[in-house]
mmCIF file of C-alpha atoms in Angstrom:
data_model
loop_
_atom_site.group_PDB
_atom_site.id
_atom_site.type_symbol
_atom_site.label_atom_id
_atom_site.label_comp_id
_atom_site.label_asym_id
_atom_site.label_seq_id
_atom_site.Cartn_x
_atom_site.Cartn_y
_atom_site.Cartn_z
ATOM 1 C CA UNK X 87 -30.096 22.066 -31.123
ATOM 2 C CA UNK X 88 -28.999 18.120 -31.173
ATOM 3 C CA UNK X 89 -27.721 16.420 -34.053
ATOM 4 C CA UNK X 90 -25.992 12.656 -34.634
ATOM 5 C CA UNK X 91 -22.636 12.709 -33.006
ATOM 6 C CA UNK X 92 -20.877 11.874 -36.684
ATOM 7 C CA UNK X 93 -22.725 14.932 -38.228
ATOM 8 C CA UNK X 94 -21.879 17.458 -35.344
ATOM 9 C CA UNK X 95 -18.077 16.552 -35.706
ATOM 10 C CA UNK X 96 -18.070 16.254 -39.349
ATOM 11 C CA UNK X 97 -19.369 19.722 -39.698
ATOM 12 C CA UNK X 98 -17.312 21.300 -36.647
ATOM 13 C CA UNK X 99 -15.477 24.304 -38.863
ATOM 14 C CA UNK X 100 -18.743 25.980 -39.408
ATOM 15 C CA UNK X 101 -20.101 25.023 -36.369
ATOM 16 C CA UNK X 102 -16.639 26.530 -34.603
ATOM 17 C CA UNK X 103 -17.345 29.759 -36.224
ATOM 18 C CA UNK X 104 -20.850 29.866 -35.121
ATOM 19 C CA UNK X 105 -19.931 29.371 -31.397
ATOM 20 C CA UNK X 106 -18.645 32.132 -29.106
ATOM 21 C CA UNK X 107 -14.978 30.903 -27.826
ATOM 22 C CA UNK X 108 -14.751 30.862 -24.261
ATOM 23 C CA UNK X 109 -12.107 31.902 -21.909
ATOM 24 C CA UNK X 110 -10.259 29.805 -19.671
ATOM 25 C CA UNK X 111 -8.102 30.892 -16.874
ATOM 26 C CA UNK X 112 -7.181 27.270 -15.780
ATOM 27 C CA UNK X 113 -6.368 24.076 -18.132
ATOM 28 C CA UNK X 114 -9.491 22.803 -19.149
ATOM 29 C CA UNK X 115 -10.097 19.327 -20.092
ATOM 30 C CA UNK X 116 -13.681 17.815 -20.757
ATOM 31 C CA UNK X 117 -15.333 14.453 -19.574
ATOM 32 C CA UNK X 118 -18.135 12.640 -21.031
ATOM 33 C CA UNK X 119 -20.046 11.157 -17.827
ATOM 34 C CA UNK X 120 -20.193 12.705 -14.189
ATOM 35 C CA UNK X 121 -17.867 9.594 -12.626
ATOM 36 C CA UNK X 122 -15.146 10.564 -14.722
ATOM 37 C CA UNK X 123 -16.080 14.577 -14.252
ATOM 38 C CA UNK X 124 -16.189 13.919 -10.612
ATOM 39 C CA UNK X 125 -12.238 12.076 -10.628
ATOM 40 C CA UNK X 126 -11.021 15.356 -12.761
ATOM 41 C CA UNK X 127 -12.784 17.972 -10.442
ATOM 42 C CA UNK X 128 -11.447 16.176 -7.044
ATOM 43 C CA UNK X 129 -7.965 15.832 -8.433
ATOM 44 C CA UNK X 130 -7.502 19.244 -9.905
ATOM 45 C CA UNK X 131 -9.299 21.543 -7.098
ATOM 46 C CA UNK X 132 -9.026 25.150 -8.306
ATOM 47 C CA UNK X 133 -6.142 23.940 -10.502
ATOM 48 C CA UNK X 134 -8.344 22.252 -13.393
ATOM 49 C CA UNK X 135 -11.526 23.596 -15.325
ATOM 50 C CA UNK X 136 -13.776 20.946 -16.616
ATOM 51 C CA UNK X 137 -16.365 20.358 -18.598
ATOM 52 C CA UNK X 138 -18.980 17.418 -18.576
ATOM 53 C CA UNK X 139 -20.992 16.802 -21.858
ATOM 54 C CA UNK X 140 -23.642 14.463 -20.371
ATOM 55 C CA UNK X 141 -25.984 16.904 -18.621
ATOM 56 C CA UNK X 142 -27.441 16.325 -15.050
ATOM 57 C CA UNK X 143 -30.411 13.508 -15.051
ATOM 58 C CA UNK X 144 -29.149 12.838 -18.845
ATOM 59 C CA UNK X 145 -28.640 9.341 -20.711
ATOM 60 C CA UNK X 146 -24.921 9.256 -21.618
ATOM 61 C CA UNK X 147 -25.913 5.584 -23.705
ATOM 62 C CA UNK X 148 -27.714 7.813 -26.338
ATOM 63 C CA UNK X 149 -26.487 11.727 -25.962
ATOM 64 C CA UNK X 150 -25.864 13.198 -29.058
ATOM 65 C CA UNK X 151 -23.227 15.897 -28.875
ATOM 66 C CA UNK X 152 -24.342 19.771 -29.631
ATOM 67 C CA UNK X 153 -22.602 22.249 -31.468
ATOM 68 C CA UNK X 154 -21.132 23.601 -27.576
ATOM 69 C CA UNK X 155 -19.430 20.449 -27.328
ATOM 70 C CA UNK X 156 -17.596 20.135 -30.079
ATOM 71 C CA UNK X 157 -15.982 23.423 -29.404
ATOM 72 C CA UNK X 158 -15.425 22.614 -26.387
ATOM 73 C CA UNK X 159 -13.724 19.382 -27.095
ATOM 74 C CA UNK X 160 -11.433 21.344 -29.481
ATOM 75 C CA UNK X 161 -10.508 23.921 -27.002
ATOM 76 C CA UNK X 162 -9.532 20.939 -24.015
ATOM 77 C CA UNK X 163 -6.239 20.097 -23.367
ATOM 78 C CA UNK X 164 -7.350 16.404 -22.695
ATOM 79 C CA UNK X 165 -10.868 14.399 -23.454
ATOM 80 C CA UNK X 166 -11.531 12.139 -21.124
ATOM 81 C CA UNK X 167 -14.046 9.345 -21.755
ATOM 82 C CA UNK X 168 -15.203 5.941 -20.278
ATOM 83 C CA UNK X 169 -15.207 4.041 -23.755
ATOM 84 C CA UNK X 170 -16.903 0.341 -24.128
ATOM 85 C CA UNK X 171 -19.523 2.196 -26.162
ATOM 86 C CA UNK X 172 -20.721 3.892 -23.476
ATOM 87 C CA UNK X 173 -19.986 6.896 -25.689
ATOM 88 C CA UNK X 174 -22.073 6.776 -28.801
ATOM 89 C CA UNK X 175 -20.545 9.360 -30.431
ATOM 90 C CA UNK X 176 -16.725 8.188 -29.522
ATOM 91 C CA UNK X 177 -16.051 6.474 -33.364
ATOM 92 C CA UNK X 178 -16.811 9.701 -34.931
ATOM 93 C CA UNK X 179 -14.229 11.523 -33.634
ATOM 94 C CA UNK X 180 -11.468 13.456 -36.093
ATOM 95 C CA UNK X 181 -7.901 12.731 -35.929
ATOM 96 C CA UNK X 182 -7.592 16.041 -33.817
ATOM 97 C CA UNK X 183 -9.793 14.711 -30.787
ATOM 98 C CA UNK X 184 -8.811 11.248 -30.957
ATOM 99 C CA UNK X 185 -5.002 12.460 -30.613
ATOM 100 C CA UNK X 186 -6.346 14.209 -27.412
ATOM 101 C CA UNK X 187 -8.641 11.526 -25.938
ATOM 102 C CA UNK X 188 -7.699 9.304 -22.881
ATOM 103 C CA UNK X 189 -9.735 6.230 -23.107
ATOM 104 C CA UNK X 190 -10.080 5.271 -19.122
ATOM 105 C CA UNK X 191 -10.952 1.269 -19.712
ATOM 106 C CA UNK X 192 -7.691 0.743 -21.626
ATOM 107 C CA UNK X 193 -6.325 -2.267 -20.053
ATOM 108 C CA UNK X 194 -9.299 -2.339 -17.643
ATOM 109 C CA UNK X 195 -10.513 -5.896 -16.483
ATOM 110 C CA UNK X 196 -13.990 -6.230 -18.070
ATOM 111 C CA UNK X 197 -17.434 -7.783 -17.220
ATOM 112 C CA UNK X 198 -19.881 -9.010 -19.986
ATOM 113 C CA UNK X 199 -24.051 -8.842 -20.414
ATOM 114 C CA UNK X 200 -25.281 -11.110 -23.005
ATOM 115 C CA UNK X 201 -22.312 -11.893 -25.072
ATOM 116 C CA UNK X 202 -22.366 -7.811 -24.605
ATOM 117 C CA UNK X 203 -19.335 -5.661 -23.136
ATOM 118 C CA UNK X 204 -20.716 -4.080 -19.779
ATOM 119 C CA UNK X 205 -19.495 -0.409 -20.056
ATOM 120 C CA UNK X 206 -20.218 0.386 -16.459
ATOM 121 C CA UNK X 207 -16.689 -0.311 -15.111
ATOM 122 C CA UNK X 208 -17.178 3.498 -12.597
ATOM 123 C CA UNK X 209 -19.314 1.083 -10.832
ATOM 124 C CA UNK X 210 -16.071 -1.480 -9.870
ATOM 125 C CA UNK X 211 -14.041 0.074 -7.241
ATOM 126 C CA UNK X 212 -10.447 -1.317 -8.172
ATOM 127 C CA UNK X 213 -11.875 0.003 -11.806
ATOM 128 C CA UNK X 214 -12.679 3.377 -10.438
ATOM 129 C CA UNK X 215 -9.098 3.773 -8.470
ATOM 130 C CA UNK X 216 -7.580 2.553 -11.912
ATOM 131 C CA UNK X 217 -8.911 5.393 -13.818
ATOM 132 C CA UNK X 218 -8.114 7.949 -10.892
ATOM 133 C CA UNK X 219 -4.847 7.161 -11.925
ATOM 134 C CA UNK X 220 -5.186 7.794 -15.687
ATOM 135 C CA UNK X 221 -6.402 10.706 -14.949
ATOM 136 C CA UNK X 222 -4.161 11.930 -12.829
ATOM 137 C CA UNK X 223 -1.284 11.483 -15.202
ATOM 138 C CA UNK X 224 -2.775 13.240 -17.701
ATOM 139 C CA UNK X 225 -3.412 16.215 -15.329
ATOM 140 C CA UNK X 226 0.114 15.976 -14.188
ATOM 141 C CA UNK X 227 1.496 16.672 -17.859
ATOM 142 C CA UNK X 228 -1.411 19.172 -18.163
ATOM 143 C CA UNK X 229 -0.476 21.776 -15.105
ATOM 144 C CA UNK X 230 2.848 20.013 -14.045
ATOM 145 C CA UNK X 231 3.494 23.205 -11.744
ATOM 146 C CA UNK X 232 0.799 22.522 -9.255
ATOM 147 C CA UNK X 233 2.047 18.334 -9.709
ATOM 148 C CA UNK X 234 2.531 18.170 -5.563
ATOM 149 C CA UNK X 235 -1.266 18.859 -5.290
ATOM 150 C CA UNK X 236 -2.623 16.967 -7.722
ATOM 151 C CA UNK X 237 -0.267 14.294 -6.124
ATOM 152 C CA UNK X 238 -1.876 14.754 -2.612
ATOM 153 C CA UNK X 239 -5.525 14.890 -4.069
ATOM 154 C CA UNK X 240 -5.148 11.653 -5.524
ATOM 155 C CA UNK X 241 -3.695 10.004 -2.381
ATOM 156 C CA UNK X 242 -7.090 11.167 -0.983
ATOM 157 C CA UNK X 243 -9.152 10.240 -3.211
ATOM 158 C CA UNK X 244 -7.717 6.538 -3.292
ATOM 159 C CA UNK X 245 -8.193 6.968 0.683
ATOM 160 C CA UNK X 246 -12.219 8.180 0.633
ATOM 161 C CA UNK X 247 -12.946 5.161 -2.296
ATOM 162 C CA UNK X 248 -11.060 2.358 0.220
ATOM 163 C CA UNK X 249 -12.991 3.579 3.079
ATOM 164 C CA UNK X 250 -16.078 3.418 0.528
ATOM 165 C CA UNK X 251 -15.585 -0.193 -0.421
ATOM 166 C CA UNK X 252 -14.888 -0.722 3.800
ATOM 167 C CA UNK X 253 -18.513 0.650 4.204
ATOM 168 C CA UNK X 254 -20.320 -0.923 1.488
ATOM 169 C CA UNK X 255 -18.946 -4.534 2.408
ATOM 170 C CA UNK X 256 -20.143 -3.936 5.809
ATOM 171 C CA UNK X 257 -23.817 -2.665 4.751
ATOM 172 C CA UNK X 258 -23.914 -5.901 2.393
ATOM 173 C CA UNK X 259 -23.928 -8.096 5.266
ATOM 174 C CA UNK X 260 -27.585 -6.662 5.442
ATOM 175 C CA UNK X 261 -28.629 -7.497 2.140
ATOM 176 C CA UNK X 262 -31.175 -10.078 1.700
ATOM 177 C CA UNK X 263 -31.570 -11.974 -0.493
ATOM 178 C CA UNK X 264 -28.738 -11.687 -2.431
ATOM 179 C CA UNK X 265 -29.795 -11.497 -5.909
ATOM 180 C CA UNK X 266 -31.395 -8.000 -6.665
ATOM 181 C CA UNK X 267 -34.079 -7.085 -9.377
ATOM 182 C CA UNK X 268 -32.536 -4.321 -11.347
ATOM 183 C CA UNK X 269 -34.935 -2.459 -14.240
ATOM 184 C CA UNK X 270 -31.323 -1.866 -15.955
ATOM 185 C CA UNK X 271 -28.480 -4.209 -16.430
ATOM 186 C CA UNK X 272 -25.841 -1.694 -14.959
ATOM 187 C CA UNK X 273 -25.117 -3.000 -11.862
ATOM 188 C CA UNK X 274 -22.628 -6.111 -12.867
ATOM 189 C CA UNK X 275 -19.238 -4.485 -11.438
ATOM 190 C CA UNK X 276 -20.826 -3.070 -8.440
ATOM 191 C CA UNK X 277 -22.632 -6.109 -7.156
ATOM 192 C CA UNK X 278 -20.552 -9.167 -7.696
ATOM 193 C CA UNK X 279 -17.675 -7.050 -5.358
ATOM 194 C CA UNK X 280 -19.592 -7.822 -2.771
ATOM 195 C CA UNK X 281 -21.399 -10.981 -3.212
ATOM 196 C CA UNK X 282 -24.987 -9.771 -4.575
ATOM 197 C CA UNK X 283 -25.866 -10.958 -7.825
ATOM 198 C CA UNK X 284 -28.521 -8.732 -10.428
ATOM 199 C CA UNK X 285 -31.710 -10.053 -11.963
ATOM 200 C CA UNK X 286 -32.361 -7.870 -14.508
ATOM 201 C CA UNK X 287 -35.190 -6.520 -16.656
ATOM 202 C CA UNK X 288 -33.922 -4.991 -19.492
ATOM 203 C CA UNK X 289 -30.381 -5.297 -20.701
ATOM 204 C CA UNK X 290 -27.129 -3.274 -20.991
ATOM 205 C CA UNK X 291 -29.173 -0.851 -23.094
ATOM 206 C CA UNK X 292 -32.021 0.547 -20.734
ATOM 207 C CA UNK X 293 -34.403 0.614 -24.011
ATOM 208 C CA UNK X 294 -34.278 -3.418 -24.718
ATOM 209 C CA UNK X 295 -37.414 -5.199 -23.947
ATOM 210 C CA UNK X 296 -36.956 -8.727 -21.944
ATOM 211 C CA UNK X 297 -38.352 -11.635 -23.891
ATOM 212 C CA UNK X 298 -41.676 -13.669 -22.587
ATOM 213 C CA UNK X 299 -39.276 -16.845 -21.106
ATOM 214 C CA UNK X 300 -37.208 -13.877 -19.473
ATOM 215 C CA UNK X 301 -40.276 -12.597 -17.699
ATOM 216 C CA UNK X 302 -41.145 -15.866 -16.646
ATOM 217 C CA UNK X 303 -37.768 -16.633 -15.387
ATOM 218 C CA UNK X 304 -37.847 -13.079 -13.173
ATOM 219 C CA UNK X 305 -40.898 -14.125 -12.044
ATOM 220 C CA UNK X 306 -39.855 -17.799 -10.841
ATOM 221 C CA UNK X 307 -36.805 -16.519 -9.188
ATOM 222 C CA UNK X 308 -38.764 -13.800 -7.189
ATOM 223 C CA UNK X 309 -40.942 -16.163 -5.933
ATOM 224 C CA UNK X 310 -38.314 -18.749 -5.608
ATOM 225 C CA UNK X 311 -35.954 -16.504 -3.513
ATOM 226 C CA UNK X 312 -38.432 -14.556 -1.650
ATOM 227 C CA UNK X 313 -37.780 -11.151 -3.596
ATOM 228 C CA UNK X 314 -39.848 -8.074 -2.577
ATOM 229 C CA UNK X 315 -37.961 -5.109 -4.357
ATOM 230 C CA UNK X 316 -37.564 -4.099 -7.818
ATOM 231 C CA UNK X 317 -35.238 -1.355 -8.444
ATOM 232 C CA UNK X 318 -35.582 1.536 -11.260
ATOM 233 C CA UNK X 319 -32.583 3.494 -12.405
ATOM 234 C CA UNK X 320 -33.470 7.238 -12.130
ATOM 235 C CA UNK X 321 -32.713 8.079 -15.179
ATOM 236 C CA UNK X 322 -34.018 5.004 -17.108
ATOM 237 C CA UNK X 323 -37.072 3.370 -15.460
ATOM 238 C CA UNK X 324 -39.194 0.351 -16.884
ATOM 239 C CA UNK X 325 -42.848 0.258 -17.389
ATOM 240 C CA UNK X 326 -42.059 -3.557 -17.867
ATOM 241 C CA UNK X 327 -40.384 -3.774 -14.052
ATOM 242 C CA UNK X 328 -43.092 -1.602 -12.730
ATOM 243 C CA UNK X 329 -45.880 -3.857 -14.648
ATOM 244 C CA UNK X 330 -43.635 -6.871 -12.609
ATOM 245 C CA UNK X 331 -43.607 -5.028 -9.674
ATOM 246 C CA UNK X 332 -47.337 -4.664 -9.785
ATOM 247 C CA UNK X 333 -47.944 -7.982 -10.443
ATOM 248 C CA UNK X 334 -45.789 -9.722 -7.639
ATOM 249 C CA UNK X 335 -46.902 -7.002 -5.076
ATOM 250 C CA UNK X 336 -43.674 -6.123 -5.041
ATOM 251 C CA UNK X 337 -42.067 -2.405 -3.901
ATOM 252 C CA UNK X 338 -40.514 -0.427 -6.157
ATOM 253 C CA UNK X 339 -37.383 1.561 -4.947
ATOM 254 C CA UNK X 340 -34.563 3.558 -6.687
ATOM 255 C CA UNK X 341 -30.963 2.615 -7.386
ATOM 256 C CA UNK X 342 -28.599 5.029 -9.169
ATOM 257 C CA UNK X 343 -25.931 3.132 -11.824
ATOM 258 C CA UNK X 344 -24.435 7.276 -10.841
ATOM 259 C CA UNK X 345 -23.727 7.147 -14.669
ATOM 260 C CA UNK X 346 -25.068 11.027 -14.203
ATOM 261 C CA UNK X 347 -26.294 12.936 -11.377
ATOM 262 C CA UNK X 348 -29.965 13.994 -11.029
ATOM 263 C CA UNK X 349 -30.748 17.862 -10.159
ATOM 264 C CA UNK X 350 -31.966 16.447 -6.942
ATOM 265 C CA UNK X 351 -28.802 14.764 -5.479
ATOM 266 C CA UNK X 352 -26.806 18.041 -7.345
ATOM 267 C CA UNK X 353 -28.864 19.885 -5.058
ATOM 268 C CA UNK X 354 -28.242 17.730 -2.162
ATOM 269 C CA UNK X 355 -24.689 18.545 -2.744
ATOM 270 C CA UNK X 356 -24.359 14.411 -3.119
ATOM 271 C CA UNK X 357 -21.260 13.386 -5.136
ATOM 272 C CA UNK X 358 -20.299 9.684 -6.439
ATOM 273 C CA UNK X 359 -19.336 8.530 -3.503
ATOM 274 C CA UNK X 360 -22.828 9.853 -1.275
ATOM 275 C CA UNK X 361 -24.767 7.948 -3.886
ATOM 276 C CA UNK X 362 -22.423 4.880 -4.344
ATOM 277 C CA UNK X 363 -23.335 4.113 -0.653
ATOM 278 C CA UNK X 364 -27.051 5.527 -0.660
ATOM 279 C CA UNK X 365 -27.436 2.862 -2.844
ATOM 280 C CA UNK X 366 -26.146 -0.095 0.133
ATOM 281 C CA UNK X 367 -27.885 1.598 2.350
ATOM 282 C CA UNK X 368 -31.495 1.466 0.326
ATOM 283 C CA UNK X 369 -30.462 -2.369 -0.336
ATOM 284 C CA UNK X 370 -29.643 -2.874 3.022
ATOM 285 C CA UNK X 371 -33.229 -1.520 4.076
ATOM 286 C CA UNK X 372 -32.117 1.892 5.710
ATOM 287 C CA UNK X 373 -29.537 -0.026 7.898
ATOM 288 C CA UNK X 374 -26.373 2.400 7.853
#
């Protein structure tokens, strides 16, 4: 069962009684997207439980919380979530969460879509590192015993996304041309770090339709720059960039905004930073 995110939290005593409380051996803390998941999971290895609420291959624009993860919100020691409005549900929290939650884009340099807020700041590296950090305070107050640990996982983890940005920069020399047909205007934070600009369909909200003169001006600019990809989000693909796709002769490949994972790269065993630079490579044209 789903319900609006105000509703779910608004009735949460009844729906705490109705839900079996779990055990946990470890702190437990809950994230709302798998890029923040992933930050809590490498830092506290073995040390931290966690708990994502967006599901694999979900929409974490639109989720509406279930009766699960409200409990499980109550139980967590910290909520960690990406804010922007990337949360839906985030302004209906009670006192009780709110007191809890660690909003990672506090003080977090920010990119905008439209006269719109982009939410997608996982997708800027320096952003990324910046909310390692958050997160690793928190955890540090959480399970202060095991602080050396969480200290040396985050000195990693700083490492592997440096070495990331090293890689991408080098596979963007491969990119051409620059400017990249996106079904999805996600890709703001990633891109302009390394000099590629997005054309894109739709807007910060996968579900917004592109005007006529928009379409046109796609069109002029693929012909114009000698475009011959357009790129679907896994999770949120376009009829309207496949119908442009179609109608330039254009391929379509896929590009993940990694705001979840699907249950094929969770099968793969692929984490953020696997598809963070499957995506450079697919840009660059297979060129690792």
């Amino acid at each position: 069962m789903k319900m609006k995110p105000g509703l779910a939290l608004l009735l949460f005593p009844l729906l705490l009684a109705c839900s079996p409380i779990e055990e946990h051996s470890l702190p437990f803390v809950v994230t709302s997207i798998y890029p923040i998941e992933f930050i809590a999971s490498y830092l506290g290895e073995g040390q931290i439980e966690t708990k994502n609420l967006t599901p694999n291959g979900g929409e974490p624009h639109d989720y509406e919380l279930t009766p699960k993860d409200v409990a499980a919100m109550s139980d967590a020691e910290a909520v960690f979530i990406n804010g922007l409005g990337m949360e839906s549900y985030e302004n209906a929290f009670p006192g009780y969460i709110k007191k809890k939650t660690v909003n990672l884009s506090d003080e977090v340099p920010t990119k905008t879509v439209a006269g719109k807020v982009d939410p997608h700041i996982f997708l800027s590296l320096s952003a990324y590192k910046s909310m390692a950090g958050k997160i690793k305070e928190t955890l540090l107050k959480i399970d202060g015993i095991n602080a050396a640990k969480i200290e040396q996982r985050y000195v990693s983890f700083i490492g592997r996304v440096d070495s990331l940005y090293r890689e991408c920069e080098a596979l963007a020399l491969n990119i051409s041309p620059k400017t990249i047909v996106v079904s999805h205007a996600a890709y703001g934070y990633m891109f302009d770090q390394f000099g590629l600009e997005q054309l894109y369909v739709s807007g910060l909200s996968p579900e917004e339709e592109p005007s006529p003169k928009a379409l046109e001006s796609i069109l002029d600019a693929m012909k114009e720059k000698g475009i011959k990809t357009v790129y679907f989000e896994e999770t949120a693909s376009s009829e309207v960039a496949a119908s442009i796709a179609a109608y330039t002769g254009a391929k379509v490949a896929t590009l993940s905004a990694i705001e979840s994972r699907s249950e094929s790269q969770r099968e793969s065993n692929k984490d953020y930073f696997d598809i963070y630079l499957d995506n450079f490579i697919t840009m660059a044209g297979g060129k690792a």
